[in-house]
mmCIF file of C-alpha atoms and ligand atoms in Angstrom:
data_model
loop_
_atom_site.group_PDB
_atom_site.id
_atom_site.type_symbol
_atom_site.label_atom_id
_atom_site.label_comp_id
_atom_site.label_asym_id
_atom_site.label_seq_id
_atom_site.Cartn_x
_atom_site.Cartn_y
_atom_site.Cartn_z
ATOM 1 C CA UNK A 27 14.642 -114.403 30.285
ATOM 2 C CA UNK A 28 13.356 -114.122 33.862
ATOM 3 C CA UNK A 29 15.410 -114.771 36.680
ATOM 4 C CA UNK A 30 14.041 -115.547 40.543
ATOM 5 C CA UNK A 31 16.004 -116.458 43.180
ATOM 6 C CA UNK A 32 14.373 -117.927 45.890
ATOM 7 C CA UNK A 33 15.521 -117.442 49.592
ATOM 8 C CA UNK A 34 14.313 -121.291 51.785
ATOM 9 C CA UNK A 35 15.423 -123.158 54.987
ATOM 10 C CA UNK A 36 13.724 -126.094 52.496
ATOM 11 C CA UNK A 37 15.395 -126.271 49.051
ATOM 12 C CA UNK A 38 14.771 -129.879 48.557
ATOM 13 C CA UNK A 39 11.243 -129.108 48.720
ATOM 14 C CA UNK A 40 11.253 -127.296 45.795
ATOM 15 C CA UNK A 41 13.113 -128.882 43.414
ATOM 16 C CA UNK A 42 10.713 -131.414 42.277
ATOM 17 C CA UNK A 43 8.278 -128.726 41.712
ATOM 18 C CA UNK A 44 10.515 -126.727 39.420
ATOM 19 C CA UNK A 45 11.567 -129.913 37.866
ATOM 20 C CA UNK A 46 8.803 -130.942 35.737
ATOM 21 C CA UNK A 47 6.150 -130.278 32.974
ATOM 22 C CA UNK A 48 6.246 -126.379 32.073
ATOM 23 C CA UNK A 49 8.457 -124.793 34.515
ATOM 24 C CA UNK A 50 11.196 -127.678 33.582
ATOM 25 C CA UNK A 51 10.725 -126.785 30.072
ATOM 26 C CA UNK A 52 10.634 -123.013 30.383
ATOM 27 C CA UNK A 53 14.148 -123.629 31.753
ATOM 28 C CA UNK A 54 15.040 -125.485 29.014
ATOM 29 C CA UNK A 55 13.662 -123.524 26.364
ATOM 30 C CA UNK A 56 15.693 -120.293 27.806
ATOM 31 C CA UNK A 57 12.716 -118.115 29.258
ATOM 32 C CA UNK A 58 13.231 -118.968 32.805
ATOM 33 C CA UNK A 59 16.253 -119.722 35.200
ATOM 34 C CA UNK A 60 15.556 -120.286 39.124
ATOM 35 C CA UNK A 61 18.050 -120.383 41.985
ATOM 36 C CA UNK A 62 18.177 -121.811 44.997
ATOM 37 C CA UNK A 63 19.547 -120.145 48.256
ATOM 38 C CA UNK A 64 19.443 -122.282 51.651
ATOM 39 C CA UNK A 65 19.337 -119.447 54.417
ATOM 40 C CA UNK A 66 21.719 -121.646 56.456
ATOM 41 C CA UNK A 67 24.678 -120.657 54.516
ATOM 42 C CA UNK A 68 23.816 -117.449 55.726
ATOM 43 C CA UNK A 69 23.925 -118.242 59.638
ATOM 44 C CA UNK A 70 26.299 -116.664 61.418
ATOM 45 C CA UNK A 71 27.199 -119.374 63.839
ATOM 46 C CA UNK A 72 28.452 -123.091 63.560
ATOM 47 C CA UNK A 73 25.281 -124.778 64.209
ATOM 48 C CA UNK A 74 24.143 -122.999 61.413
ATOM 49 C CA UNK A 75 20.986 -121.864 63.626
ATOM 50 C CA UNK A 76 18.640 -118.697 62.194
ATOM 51 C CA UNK A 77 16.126 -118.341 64.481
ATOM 52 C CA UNK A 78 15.599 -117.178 68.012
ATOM 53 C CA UNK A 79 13.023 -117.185 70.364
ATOM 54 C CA UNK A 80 10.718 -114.195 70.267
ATOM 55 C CA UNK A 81 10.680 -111.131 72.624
ATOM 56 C CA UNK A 82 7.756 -110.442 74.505
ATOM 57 C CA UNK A 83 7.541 -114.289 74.935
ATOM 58 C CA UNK A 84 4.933 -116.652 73.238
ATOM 59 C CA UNK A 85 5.728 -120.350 71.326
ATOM 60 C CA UNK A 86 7.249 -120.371 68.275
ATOM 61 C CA UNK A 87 10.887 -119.353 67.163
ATOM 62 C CA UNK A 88 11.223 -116.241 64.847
ATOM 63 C CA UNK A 89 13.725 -116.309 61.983
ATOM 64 C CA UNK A 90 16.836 -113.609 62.597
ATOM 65 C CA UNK A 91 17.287 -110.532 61.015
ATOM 66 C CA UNK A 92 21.330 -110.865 60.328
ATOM 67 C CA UNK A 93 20.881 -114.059 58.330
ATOM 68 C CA UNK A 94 17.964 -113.086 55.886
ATOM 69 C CA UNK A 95 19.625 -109.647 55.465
ATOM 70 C CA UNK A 96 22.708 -111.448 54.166
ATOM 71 C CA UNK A 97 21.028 -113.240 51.913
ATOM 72 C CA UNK A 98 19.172 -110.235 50.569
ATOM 73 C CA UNK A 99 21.872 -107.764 50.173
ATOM 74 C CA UNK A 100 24.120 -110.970 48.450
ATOM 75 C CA UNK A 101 21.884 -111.087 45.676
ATOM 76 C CA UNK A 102 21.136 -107.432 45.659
ATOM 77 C CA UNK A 103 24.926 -106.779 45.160
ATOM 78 C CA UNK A 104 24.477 -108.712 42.151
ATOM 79 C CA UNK A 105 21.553 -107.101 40.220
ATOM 80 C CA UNK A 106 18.516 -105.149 40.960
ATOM 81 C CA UNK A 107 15.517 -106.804 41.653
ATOM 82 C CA UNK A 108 11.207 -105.417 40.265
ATOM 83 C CA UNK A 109 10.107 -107.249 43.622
ATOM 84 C CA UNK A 110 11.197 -108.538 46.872
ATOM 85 C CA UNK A 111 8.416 -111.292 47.727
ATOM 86 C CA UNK A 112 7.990 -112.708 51.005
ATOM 87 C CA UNK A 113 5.318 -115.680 50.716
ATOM 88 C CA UNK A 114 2.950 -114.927 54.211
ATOM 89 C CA UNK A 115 -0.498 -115.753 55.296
ATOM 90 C CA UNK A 116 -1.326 -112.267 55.801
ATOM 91 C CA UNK A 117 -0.052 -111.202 52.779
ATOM 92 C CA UNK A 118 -2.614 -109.882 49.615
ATOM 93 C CA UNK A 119 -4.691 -112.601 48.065
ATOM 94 C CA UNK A 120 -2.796 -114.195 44.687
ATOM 95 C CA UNK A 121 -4.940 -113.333 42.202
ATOM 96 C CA UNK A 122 -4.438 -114.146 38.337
ATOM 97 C CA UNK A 123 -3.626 -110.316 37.584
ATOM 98 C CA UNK A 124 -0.744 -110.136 40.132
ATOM 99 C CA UNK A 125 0.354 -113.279 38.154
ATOM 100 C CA UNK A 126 -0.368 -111.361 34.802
ATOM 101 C CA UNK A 127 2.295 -108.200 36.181
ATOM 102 C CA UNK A 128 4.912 -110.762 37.309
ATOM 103 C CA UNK A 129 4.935 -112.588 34.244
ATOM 104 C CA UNK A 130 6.419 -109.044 32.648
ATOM 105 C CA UNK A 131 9.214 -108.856 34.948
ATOM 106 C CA UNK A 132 13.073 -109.059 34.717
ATOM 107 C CA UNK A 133 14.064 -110.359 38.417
ATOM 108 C CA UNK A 134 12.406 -111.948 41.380
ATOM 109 C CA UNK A 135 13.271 -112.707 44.649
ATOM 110 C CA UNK A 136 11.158 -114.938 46.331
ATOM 111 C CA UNK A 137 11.622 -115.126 50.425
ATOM 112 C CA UNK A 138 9.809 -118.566 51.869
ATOM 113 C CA UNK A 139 9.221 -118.311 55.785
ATOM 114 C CA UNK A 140 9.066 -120.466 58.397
ATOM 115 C CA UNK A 141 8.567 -121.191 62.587
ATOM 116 C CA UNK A 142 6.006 -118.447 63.764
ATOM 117 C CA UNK A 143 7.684 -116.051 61.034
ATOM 118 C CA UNK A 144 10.418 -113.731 60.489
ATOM 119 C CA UNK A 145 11.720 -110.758 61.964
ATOM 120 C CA UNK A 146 9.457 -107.526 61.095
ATOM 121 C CA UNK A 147 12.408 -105.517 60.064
ATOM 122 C CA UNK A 148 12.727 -107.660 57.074
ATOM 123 C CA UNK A 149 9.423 -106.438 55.913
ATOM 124 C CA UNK A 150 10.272 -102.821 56.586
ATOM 125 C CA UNK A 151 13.116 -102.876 55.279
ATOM 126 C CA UNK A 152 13.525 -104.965 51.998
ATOM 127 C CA UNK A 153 9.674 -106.286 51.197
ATOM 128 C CA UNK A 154 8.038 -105.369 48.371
ATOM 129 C CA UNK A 155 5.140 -107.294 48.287
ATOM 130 C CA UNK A 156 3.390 -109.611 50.631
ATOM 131 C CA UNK A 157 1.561 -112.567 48.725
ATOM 132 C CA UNK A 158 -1.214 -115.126 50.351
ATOM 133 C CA UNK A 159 -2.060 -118.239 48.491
ATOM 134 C CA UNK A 160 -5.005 -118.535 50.714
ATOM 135 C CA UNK A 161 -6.628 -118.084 53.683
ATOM 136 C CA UNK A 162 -5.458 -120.983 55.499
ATOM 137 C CA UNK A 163 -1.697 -121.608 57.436
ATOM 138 C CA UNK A 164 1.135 -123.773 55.366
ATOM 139 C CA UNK A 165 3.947 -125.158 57.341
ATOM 140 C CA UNK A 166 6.570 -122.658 55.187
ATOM 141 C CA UNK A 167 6.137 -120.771 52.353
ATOM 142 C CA UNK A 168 7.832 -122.690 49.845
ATOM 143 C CA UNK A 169 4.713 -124.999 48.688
ATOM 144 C CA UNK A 170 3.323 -120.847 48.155
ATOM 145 C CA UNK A 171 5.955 -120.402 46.537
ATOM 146 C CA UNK A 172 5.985 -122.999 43.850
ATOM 147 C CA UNK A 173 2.349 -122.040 42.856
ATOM 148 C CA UNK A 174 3.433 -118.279 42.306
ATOM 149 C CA UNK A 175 6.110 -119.246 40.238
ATOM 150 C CA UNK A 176 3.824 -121.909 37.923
ATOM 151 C CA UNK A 177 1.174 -119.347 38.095
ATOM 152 C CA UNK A 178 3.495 -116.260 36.531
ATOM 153 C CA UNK A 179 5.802 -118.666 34.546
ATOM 154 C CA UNK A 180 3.120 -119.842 32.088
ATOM 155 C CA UNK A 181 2.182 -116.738 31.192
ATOM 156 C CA UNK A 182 5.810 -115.139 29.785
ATOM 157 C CA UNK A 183 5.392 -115.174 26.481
ATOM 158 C CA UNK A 184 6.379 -118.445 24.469
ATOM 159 C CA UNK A 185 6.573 -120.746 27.652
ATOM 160 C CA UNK A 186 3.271 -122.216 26.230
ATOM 161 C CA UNK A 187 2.952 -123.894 22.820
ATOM 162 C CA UNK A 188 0.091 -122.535 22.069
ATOM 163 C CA UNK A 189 0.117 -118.639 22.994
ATOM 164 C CA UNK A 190 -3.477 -118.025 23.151
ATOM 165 C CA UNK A 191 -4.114 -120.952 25.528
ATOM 166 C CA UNK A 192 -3.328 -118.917 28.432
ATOM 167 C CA UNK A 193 -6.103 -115.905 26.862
ATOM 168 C CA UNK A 194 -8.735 -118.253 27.350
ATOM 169 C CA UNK A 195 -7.576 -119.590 31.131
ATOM 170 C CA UNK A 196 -10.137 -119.161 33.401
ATOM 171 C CA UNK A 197 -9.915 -115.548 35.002
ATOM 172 C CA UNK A 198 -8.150 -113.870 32.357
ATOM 173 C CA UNK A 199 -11.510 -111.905 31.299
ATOM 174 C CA UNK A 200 -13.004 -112.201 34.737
ATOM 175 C CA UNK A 201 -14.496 -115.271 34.424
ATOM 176 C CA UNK A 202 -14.534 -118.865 34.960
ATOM 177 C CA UNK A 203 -13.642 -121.003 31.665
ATOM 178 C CA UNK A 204 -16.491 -122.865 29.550
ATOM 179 C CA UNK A 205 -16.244 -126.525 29.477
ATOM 180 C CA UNK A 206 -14.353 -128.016 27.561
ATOM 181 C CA UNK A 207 -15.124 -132.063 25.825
ATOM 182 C CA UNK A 208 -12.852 -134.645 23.004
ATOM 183 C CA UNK A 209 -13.489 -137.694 21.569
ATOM 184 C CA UNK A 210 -16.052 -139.506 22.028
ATOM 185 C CA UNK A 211 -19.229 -137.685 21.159
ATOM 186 C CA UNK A 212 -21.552 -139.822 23.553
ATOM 187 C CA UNK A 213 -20.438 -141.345 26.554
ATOM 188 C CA UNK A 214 -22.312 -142.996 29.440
ATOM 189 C CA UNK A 215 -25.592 -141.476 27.588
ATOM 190 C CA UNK A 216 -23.664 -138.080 28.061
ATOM 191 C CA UNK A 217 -23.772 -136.132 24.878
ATOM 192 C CA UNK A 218 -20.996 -133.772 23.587
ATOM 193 C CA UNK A 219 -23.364 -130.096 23.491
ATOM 194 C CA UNK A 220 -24.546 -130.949 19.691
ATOM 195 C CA UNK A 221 -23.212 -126.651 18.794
ATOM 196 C CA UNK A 222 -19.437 -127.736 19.394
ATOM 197 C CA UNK A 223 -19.799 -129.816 16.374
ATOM 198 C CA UNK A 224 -21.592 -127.659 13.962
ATOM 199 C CA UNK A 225 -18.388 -126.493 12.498
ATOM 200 C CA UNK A 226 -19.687 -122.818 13.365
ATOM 201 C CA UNK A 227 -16.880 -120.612 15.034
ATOM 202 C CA UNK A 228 -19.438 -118.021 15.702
ATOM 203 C CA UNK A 229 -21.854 -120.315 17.415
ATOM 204 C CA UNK A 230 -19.176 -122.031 19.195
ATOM 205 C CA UNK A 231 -17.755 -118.641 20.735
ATOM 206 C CA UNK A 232 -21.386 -117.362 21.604
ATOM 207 C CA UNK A 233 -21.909 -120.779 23.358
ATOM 208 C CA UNK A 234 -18.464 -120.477 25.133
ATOM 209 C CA UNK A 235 -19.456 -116.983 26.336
ATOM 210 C CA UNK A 236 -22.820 -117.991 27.708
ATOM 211 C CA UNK A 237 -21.231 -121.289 29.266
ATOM 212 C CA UNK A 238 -18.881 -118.640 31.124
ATOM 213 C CA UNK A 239 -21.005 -116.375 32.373
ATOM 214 C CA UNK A 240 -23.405 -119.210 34.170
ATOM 215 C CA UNK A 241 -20.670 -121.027 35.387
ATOM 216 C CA UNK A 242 -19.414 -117.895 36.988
ATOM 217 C CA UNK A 243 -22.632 -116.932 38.275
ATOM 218 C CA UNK A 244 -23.005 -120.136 40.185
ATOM 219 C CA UNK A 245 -19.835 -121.168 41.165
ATOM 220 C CA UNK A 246 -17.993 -117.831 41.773
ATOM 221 C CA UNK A 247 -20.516 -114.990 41.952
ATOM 222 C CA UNK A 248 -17.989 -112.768 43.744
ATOM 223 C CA UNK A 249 -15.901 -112.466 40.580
ATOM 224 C CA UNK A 250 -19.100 -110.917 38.703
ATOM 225 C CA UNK A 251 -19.473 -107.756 41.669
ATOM 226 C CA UNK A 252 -17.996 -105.311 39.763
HETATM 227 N N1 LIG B 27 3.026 -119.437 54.380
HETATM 228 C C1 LIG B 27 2.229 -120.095 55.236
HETATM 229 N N2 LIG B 27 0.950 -120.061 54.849
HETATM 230 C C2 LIG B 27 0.929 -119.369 53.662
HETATM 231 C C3 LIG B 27 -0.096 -118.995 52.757
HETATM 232 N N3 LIG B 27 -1.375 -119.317 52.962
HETATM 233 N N4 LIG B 27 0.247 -118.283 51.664
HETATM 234 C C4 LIG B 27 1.527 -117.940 51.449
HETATM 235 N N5 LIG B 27 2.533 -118.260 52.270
HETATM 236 C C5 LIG B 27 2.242 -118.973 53.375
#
């Protein structure tokens, strides 16, 4: 069973997210339970305010130190956490064996930002890891956040059906995925590649590998570098 607990100004924005398809069901089935914190019950003032304008000067409020650190040492009162994720644009790239290492872990905490950012302390002092979706600027971190937590959650063991469907996801051996093609075996003139019905596994997977590889090489030659 994993556990993550996400720290947001913007719960509601994530509850449709984590209420359908797989992550719904990995939460039914058992493997998966995620929690909700709204930073403004941390606030330390009525108008349940946590952010301040930054020193130095500039536009943009920062988010406060006090209420984040609440939050943090709340749930780290209550168990011990493999990561402390704050979801920034500067962060490290997401890539699929990031996703692989979470997938193996016990308890996450998930930090969403938002305004011009939070307080660097935070980072000093309880951030584990710093994760980028992408090299482009989100309003908050929590639509980030989502897409790490579909990314890992599909790969814990048994959230799938069908356990080797995440082996053959693109990325998992480096490359892109073949194509894939159903029923029917001609449309629109467009023929079905005549080797995915010989019946021939070892065809089939040569084919696959081949398909792979050229895909990769035109699409996404960076992933072939190395
Ligand atoms: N918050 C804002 N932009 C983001 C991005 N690209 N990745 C992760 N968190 C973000």
């Amino acid at each position: 069973m994993m556990r993550v607990d996400i720290i947001t100004l913007l719960p509601e924005l994530l509850e449709s997210p984590f209420g359908a398809s797989i992550i719904k069901r990995a939460q039914d089935k058992g493997h998966l339970q995620i929690y909700l914190h709204n930073l403004r019950d941390f606030s330390d003032n009525k108008h349940r305010n946590v952010d301040d304008y930054q020193y130095g000067g500039g536009a943009g409020m920062v988010i406060r130190v006090e209420p984040i650190s609440k939050a943090i040492e709340s749930l780290q009162n209550e168990r011990a956490y493999d990561e402390i994720i704050y979801m920034t644009p500067d962060g490290e790239l997401l890539e699929q064996t990031t996703c692989n290492q979470l997938s193996l872990a016990e308890n996450i905490l998930i930090l969403c930002g938002h305004y011009k950012g939070i307080d660097e302390r935070i980072r000093e002092l309880y951030i584990t890891k710093e994760i980028s979706i992408g090299s482009y600027v989100l309003s908050g971190g929590e639509l980030a956040a989502s897409i790490l937590v579909d990314a890992v959650v599909r790969l814990i063991p048994g959230v799938l059906n069908d356990e080797t469907s995440a082996l053959t996801d693109s990325f998992q051996d480096g490359l892109l995925a073949p194509p894939v093609y159903t029923r029917p075996p001609e449309f629109k003139g467009l023929k079905v590649p005549q080797v995915l019905l010989s019946g021939n596994p070892k065809e089939v997977d040569a084919w696959r590998e081949v398909q792979a590889l050229q895909k990769t090489k035109t699409k996404r030659p960076d992933l072939l570098k190395d």
